[in-house]
Coordinates of C-alpha atoms in Angstrom, one line a residue:
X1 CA 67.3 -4.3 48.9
X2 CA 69.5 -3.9 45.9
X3 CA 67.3 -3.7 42.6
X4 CA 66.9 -5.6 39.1
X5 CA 67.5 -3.2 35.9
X6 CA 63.9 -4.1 35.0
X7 CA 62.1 -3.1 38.1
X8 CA 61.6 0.5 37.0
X9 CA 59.7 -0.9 33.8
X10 CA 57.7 -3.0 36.2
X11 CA 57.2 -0.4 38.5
X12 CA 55.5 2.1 35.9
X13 CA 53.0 -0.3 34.6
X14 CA 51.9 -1.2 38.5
X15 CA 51.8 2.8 38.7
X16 CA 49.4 3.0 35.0
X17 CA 47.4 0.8 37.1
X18 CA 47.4 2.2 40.4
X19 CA 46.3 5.9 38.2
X20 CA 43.0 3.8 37.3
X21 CA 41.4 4.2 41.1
X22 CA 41.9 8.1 40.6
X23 CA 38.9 9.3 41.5
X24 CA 37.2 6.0 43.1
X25 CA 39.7 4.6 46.0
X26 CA 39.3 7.5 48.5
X27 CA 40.0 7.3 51.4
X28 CA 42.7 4.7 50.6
X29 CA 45.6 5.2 48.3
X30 CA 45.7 4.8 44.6
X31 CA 47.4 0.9 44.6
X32 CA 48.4 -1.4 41.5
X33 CA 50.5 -4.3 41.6
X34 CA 52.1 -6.8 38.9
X35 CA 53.2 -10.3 39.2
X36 CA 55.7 -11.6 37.3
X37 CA 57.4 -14.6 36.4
X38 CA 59.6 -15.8 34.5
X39 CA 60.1 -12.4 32.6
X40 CA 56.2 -12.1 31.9
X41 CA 53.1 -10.5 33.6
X42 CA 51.5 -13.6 35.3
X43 CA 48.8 -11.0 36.8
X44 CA 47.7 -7.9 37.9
X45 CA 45.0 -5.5 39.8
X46 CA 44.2 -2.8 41.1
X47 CA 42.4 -1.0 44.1
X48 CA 39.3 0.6 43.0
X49 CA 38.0 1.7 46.4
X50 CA 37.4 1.0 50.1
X51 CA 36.5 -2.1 51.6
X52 CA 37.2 -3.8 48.2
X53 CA 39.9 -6.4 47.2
X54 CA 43.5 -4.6 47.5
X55 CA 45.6 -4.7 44.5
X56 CA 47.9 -7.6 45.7
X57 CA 44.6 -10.0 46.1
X58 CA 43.2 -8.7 42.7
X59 CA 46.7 -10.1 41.6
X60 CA 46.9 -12.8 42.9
X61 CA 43.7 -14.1 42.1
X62 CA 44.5 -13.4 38.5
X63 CA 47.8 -15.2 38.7
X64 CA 46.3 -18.6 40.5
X65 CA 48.7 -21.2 40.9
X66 CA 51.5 -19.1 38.5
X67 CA 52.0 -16.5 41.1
X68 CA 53.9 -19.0 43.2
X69 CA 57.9 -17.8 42.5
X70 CA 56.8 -14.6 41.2
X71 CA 57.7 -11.1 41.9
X72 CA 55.3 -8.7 42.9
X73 CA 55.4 -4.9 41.8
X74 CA 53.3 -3.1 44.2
X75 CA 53.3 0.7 44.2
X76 CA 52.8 1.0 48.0
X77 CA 54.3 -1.4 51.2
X78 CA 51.4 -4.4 51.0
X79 CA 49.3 -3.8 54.3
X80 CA 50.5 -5.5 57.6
X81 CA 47.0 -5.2 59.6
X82 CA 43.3 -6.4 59.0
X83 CA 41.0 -3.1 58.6
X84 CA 37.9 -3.8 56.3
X85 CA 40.4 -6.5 54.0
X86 CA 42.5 -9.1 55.6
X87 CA 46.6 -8.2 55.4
X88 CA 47.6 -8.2 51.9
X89 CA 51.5 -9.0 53.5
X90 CA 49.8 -12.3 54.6
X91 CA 48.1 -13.2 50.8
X92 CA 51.6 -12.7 49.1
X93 CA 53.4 -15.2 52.0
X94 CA 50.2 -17.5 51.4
X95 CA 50.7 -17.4 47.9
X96 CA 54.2 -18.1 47.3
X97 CA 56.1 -15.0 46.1
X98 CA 59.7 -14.8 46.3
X99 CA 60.2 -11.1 46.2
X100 CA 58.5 -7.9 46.2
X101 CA 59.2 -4.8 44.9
X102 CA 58.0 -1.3 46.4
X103 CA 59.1 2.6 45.9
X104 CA 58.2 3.3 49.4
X105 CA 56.4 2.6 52.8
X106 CA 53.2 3.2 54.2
X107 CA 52.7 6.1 56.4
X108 CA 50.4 5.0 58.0
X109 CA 51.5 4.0 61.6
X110 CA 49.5 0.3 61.6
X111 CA 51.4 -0.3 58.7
X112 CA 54.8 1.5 58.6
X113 CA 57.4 -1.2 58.0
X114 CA 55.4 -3.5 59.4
X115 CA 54.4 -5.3 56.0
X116 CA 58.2 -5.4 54.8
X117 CA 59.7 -6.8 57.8
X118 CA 57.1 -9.4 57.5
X119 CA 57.8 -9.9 53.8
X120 CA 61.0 -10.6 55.0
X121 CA 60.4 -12.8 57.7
X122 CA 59.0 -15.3 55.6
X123 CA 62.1 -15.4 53.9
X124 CA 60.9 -12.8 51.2
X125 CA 63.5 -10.8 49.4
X126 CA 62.2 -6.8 49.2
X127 CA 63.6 -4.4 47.9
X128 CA 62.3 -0.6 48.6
X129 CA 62.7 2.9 46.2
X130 CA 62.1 2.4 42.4
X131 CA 60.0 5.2 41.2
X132 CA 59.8 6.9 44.7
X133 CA 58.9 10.2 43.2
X134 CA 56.3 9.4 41.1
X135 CA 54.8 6.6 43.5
X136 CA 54.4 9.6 46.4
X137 CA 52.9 12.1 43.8
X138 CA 50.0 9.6 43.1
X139 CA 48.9 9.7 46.6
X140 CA 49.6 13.0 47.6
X141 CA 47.0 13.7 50.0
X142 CA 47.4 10.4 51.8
X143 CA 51.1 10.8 52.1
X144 CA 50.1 14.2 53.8
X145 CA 47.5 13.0 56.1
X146 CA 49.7 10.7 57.8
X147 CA 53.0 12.4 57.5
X148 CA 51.5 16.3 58.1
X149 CA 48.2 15.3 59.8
X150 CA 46.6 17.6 57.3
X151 CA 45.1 17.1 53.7
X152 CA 47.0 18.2 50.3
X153 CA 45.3 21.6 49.9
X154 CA 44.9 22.4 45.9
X155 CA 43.3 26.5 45.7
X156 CA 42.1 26.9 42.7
X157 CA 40.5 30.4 41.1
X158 CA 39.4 31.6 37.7
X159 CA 40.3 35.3 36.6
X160 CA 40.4 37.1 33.9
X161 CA 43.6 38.7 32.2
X162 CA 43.3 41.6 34.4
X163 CA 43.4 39.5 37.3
X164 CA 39.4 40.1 37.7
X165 CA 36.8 36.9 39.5
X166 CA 34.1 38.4 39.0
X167 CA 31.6 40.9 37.5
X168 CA 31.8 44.4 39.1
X169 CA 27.7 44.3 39.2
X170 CA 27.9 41.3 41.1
X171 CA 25.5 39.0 38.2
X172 CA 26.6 35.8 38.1
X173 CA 28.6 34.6 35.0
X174 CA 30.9 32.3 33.7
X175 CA 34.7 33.2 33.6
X176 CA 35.9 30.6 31.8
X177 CA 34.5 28.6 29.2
X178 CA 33.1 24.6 29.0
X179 CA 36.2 22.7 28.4
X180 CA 37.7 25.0 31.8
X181 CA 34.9 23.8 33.7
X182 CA 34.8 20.1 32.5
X183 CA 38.7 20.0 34.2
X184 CA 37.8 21.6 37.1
X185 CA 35.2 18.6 37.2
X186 CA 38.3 16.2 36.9
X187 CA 39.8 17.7 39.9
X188 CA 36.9 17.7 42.0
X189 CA 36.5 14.2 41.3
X190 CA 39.8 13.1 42.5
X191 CA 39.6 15.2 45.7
X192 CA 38.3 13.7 49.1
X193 CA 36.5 16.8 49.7
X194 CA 35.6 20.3 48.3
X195 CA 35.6 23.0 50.0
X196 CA 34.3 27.3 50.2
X197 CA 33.3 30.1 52.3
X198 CA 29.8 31.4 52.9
X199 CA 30.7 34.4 51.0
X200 CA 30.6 32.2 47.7
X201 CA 27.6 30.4 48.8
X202 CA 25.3 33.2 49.2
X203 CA 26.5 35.1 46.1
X204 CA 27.1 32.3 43.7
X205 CA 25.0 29.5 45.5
X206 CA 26.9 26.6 44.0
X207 CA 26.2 22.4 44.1
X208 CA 29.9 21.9 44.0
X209 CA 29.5 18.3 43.5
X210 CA 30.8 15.9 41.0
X211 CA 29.2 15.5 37.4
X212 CA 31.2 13.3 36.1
X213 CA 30.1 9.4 35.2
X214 CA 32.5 6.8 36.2
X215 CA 30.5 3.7 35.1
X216 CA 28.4 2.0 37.8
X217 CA 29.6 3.8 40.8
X218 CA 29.9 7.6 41.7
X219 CA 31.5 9.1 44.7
X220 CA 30.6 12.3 45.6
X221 CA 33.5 14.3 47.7
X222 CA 32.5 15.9 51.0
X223 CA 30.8 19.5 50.7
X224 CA 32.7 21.8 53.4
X225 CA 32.0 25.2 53.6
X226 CA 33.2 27.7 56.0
X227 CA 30.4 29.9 57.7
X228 CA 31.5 31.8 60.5
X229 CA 28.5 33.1 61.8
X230 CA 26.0 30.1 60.3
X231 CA 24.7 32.7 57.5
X232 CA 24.3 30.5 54.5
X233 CA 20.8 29.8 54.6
X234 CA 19.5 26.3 55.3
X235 CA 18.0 25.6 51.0
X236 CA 21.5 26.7 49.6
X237 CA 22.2 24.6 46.7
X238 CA 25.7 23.1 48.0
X239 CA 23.7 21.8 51.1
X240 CA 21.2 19.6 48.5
X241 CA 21.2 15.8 49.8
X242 CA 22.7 16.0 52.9
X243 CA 25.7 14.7 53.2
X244 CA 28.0 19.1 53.7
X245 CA 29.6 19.8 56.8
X246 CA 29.9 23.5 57.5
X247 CA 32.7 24.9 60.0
X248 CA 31.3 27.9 62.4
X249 CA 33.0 29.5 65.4
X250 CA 32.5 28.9 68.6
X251 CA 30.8 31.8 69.2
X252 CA 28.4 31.4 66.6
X253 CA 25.0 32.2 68.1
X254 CA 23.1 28.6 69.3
X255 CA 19.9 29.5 68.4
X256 CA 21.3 30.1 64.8
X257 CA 23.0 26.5 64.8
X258 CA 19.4 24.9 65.4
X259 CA 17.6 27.2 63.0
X260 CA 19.8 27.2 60.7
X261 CA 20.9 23.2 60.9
X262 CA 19.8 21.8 57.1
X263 CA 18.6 18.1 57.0
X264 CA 21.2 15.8 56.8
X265 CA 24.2 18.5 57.3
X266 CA 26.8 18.5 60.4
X267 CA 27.5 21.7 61.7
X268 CA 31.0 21.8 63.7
X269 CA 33.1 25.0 65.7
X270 CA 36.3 25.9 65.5
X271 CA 38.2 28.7 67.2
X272 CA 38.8 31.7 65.5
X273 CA 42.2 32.8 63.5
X274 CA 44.1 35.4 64.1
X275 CA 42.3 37.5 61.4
X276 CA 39.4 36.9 62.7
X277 CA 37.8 34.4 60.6
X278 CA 38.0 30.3 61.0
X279 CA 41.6 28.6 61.9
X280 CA 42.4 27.1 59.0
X281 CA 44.4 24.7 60.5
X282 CA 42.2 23.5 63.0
X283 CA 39.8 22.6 59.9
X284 CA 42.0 20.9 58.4
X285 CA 43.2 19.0 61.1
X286 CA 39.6 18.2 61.4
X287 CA 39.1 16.9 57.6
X288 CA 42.3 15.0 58.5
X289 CA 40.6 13.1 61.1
X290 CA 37.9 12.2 58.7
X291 CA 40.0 10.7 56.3
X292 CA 40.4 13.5 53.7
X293 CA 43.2 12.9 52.0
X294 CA 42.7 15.9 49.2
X295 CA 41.1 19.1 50.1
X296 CA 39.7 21.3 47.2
X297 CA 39.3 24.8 47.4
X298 CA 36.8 26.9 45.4
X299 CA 35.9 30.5 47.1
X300 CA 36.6 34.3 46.8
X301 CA 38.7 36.7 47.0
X302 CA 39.0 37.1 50.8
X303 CA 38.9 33.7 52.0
X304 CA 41.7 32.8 49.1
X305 CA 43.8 35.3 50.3
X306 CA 43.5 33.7 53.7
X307 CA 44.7 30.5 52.6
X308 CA 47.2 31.8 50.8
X309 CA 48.8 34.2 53.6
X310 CA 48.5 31.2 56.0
X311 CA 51.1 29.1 54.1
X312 CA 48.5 26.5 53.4
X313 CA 48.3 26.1 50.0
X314 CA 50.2 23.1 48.2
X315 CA 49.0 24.1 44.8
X316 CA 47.4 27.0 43.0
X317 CA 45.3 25.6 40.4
X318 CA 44.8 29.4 38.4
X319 CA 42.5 29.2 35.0
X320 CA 43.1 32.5 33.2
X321 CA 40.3 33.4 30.6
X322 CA 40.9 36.1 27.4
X323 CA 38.6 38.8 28.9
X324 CA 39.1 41.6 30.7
X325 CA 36.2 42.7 33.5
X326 CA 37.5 46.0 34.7
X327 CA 39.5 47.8 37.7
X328 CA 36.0 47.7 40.3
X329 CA 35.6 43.9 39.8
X330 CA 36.4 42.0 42.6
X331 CA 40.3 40.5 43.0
X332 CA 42.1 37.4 42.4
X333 CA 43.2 37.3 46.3
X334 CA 42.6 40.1 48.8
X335 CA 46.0 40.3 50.5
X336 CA 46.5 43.9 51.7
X337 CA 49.5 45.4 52.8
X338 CA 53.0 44.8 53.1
X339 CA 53.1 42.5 55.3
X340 CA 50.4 40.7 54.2
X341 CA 51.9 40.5 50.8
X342 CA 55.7 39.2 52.1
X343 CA 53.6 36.8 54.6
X344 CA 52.8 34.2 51.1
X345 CA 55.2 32.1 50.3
X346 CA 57.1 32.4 46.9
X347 CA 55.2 30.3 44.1
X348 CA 57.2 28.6 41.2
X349 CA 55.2 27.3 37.9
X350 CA 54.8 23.9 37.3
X351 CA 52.6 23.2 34.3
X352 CA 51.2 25.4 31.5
X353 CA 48.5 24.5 29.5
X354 CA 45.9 25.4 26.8
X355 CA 41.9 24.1 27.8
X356 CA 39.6 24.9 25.6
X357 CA 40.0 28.8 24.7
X358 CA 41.2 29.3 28.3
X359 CA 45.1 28.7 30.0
X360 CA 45.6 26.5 33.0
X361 CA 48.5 27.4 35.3
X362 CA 49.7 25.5 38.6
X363 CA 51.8 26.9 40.9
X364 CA 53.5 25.4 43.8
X365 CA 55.6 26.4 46.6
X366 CA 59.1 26.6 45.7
X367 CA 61.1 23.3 46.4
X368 CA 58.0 21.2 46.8
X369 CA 57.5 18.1 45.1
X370 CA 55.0 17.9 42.6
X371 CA 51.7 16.5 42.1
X372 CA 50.4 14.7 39.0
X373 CA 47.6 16.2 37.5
X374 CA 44.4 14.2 36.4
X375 CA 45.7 14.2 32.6
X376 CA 49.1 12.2 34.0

């Protein structure tokens, strides 16, 4: 498994590719590949989303006859198993290749080894690791699903410089400005699913869906949102289309749930936390069973500080505006007390950066890798 001086070089442009099914491959992982031969890219591809051509086939086709000898860079362990595609492990034996490069394998447990030791079977040299790092913080959320049976949880909140959300009179307005909101779009868009508290709904009444144009095809991320006692009401704006699933506890009242059911939207319970409210991680063991891979998280003050306090949160996506709104407006997080306080873990920065008239801050949890943003 010993590598070639060049492989790292190889193994960035398969990840420039890979970074091109952003937003559009959910629920599989971001994948690119690169054949080469002879010292020169013979072909390439990448996935672009579910039940499509993987990266490898895209490749290969490209290559044809040339991708006989070559080696292939592919920024995830080539698939093992037929799902909706036939086993990409099977298309690069088929085809010839004498090696294959990969930074790391797939977590997922029908694959999991199972593609390399193939690969090598057939007499394939492989070797495993280049660009490990960066290959992981592509596919965050899948790597998370599989390996934590949860999604990659990204909070993110908008305050003012006096660490204000909202107006004190409780009108609706804009914190930040257009170029804010246009990012928060980009991250949205990446994410499997996006997700708020009833709290939000009823004072903000938000679509939070994706407005963004990807060419031919758009892919809407699922609409969660967390009602505890099914008090949204059934026209909310986030529940337009169909399509939301909204989290209520078990003891939610069952004449509610049938009243209160909007067309098209799956109402689920969980048991309550100990605060009282939803289990967090039962909900997201949940959205892990449905193949969300990225979870993001747009709410209030309470239901933030929840998250938070729970140790859930793998990045704090924080847009601070130039305003100030005043001592009675509402919070950045609601975590009172001591204990509640010393209960979140210690955050470390890791990007800073001017949008628009506004700053973007990410934190993380200190000693966690780090994501890549939608600008990397």
């Amino acid at each position: 498994m010993n590598g070639a001086p060049e492989d790292e070089s190889w193994m960035r442009r398969a990840l420039d590719l890979a970074e091109q099914g952003l937003y559009t491959s959910d629920p599989n992982p971001r994948v690119g590949c690169v054949l080469v031969r002879g010292g020169r890219v013979v072909g390439e591809g990448w996935h672009r989303r579910a039940g499509e051509a993987h990266a490898e086939v895209l490749a290969l086709h490209a290559a044809g006859s040339e991708a006989r000898g070559a080696t292939a860079y592919v920024t995830l362990e080539p698939c093992s198993h037929t799902g909706r595609t036939p086993p990409c492990a099977d298309a690069l034996i088929g085809a010839g290749v004498t090696r294959v490069v990969c930074p790391e394998i797939d977590p997922n447990p029908r694959v999991a080894g199972a593609g390399l030791a193939r690969l090598q079977a057939a007499g394939i040299d492989v070797t495993l690791g280049p660009l490990r790092d960066a290959a992981r913080r592509l596919n965050p959320g899948f790597f998370s699903r599989f390996e934590r049976q949860r999604p990659y949880v990204r909070l993110k909140l908008a305050m003012s410089l006096d660490g204000r959300t909202a107006r004190a009179d409780g009108q609706r307005a804009w914190i930040t400005g257009e170029a804010a909101r246009g990012d928060v779009q980009s991250w949205r868009a990446r994410s499997s699913a996006v997700l708020t508290g009833a709290g939000t709904v009823r004072a903000d009444d938000p679509r939070l869906d994706v407005r963004l144009n990807y060419g031919d095809w758009v892919r809407q991320p699922l609409r969660v949102v967390l009602d505890t006692a099914l008090s949204c009401a059934p026209d909310a704006r986030v529940f337009a289309g169909g399509g939301a699933l909204v989290f209520a506890a078990e003891d939610a009242d069952p004449g509610a749930v049938g009243a209160r059911r909007p067309a098209g939207v799956r109402i689920e319970t969980l048991a309550r936390g100990a605060g009282g409210g939803l289990d967090l991680s039962a909900a997201l063991a949940r959205l892990a069973a449905l193949e969300v891979n990225e979870l993001w998280v747009e709410c209030g003050p309470r239901l933030a500080a929840a998250w938070l306090a729970a140790r859930l949160v793998d990045e704090w996506i924080l847009y601070v505006a130039p305003s100030l709104l005043g001592a009675d407006a509402p919070p950045l997080a609601e975590l009172r007390g001591a204990p509640g306080v010393s209960s979140v873990e210690e955050m470390e920065f890791t990007d800073l950066r001017r949008v628009g008239g506004d700053v973007r801050l990410i934190l993380q949890p200190k000693g966690q890798h780090r994501s890549c943003s939608p600008e990397s």
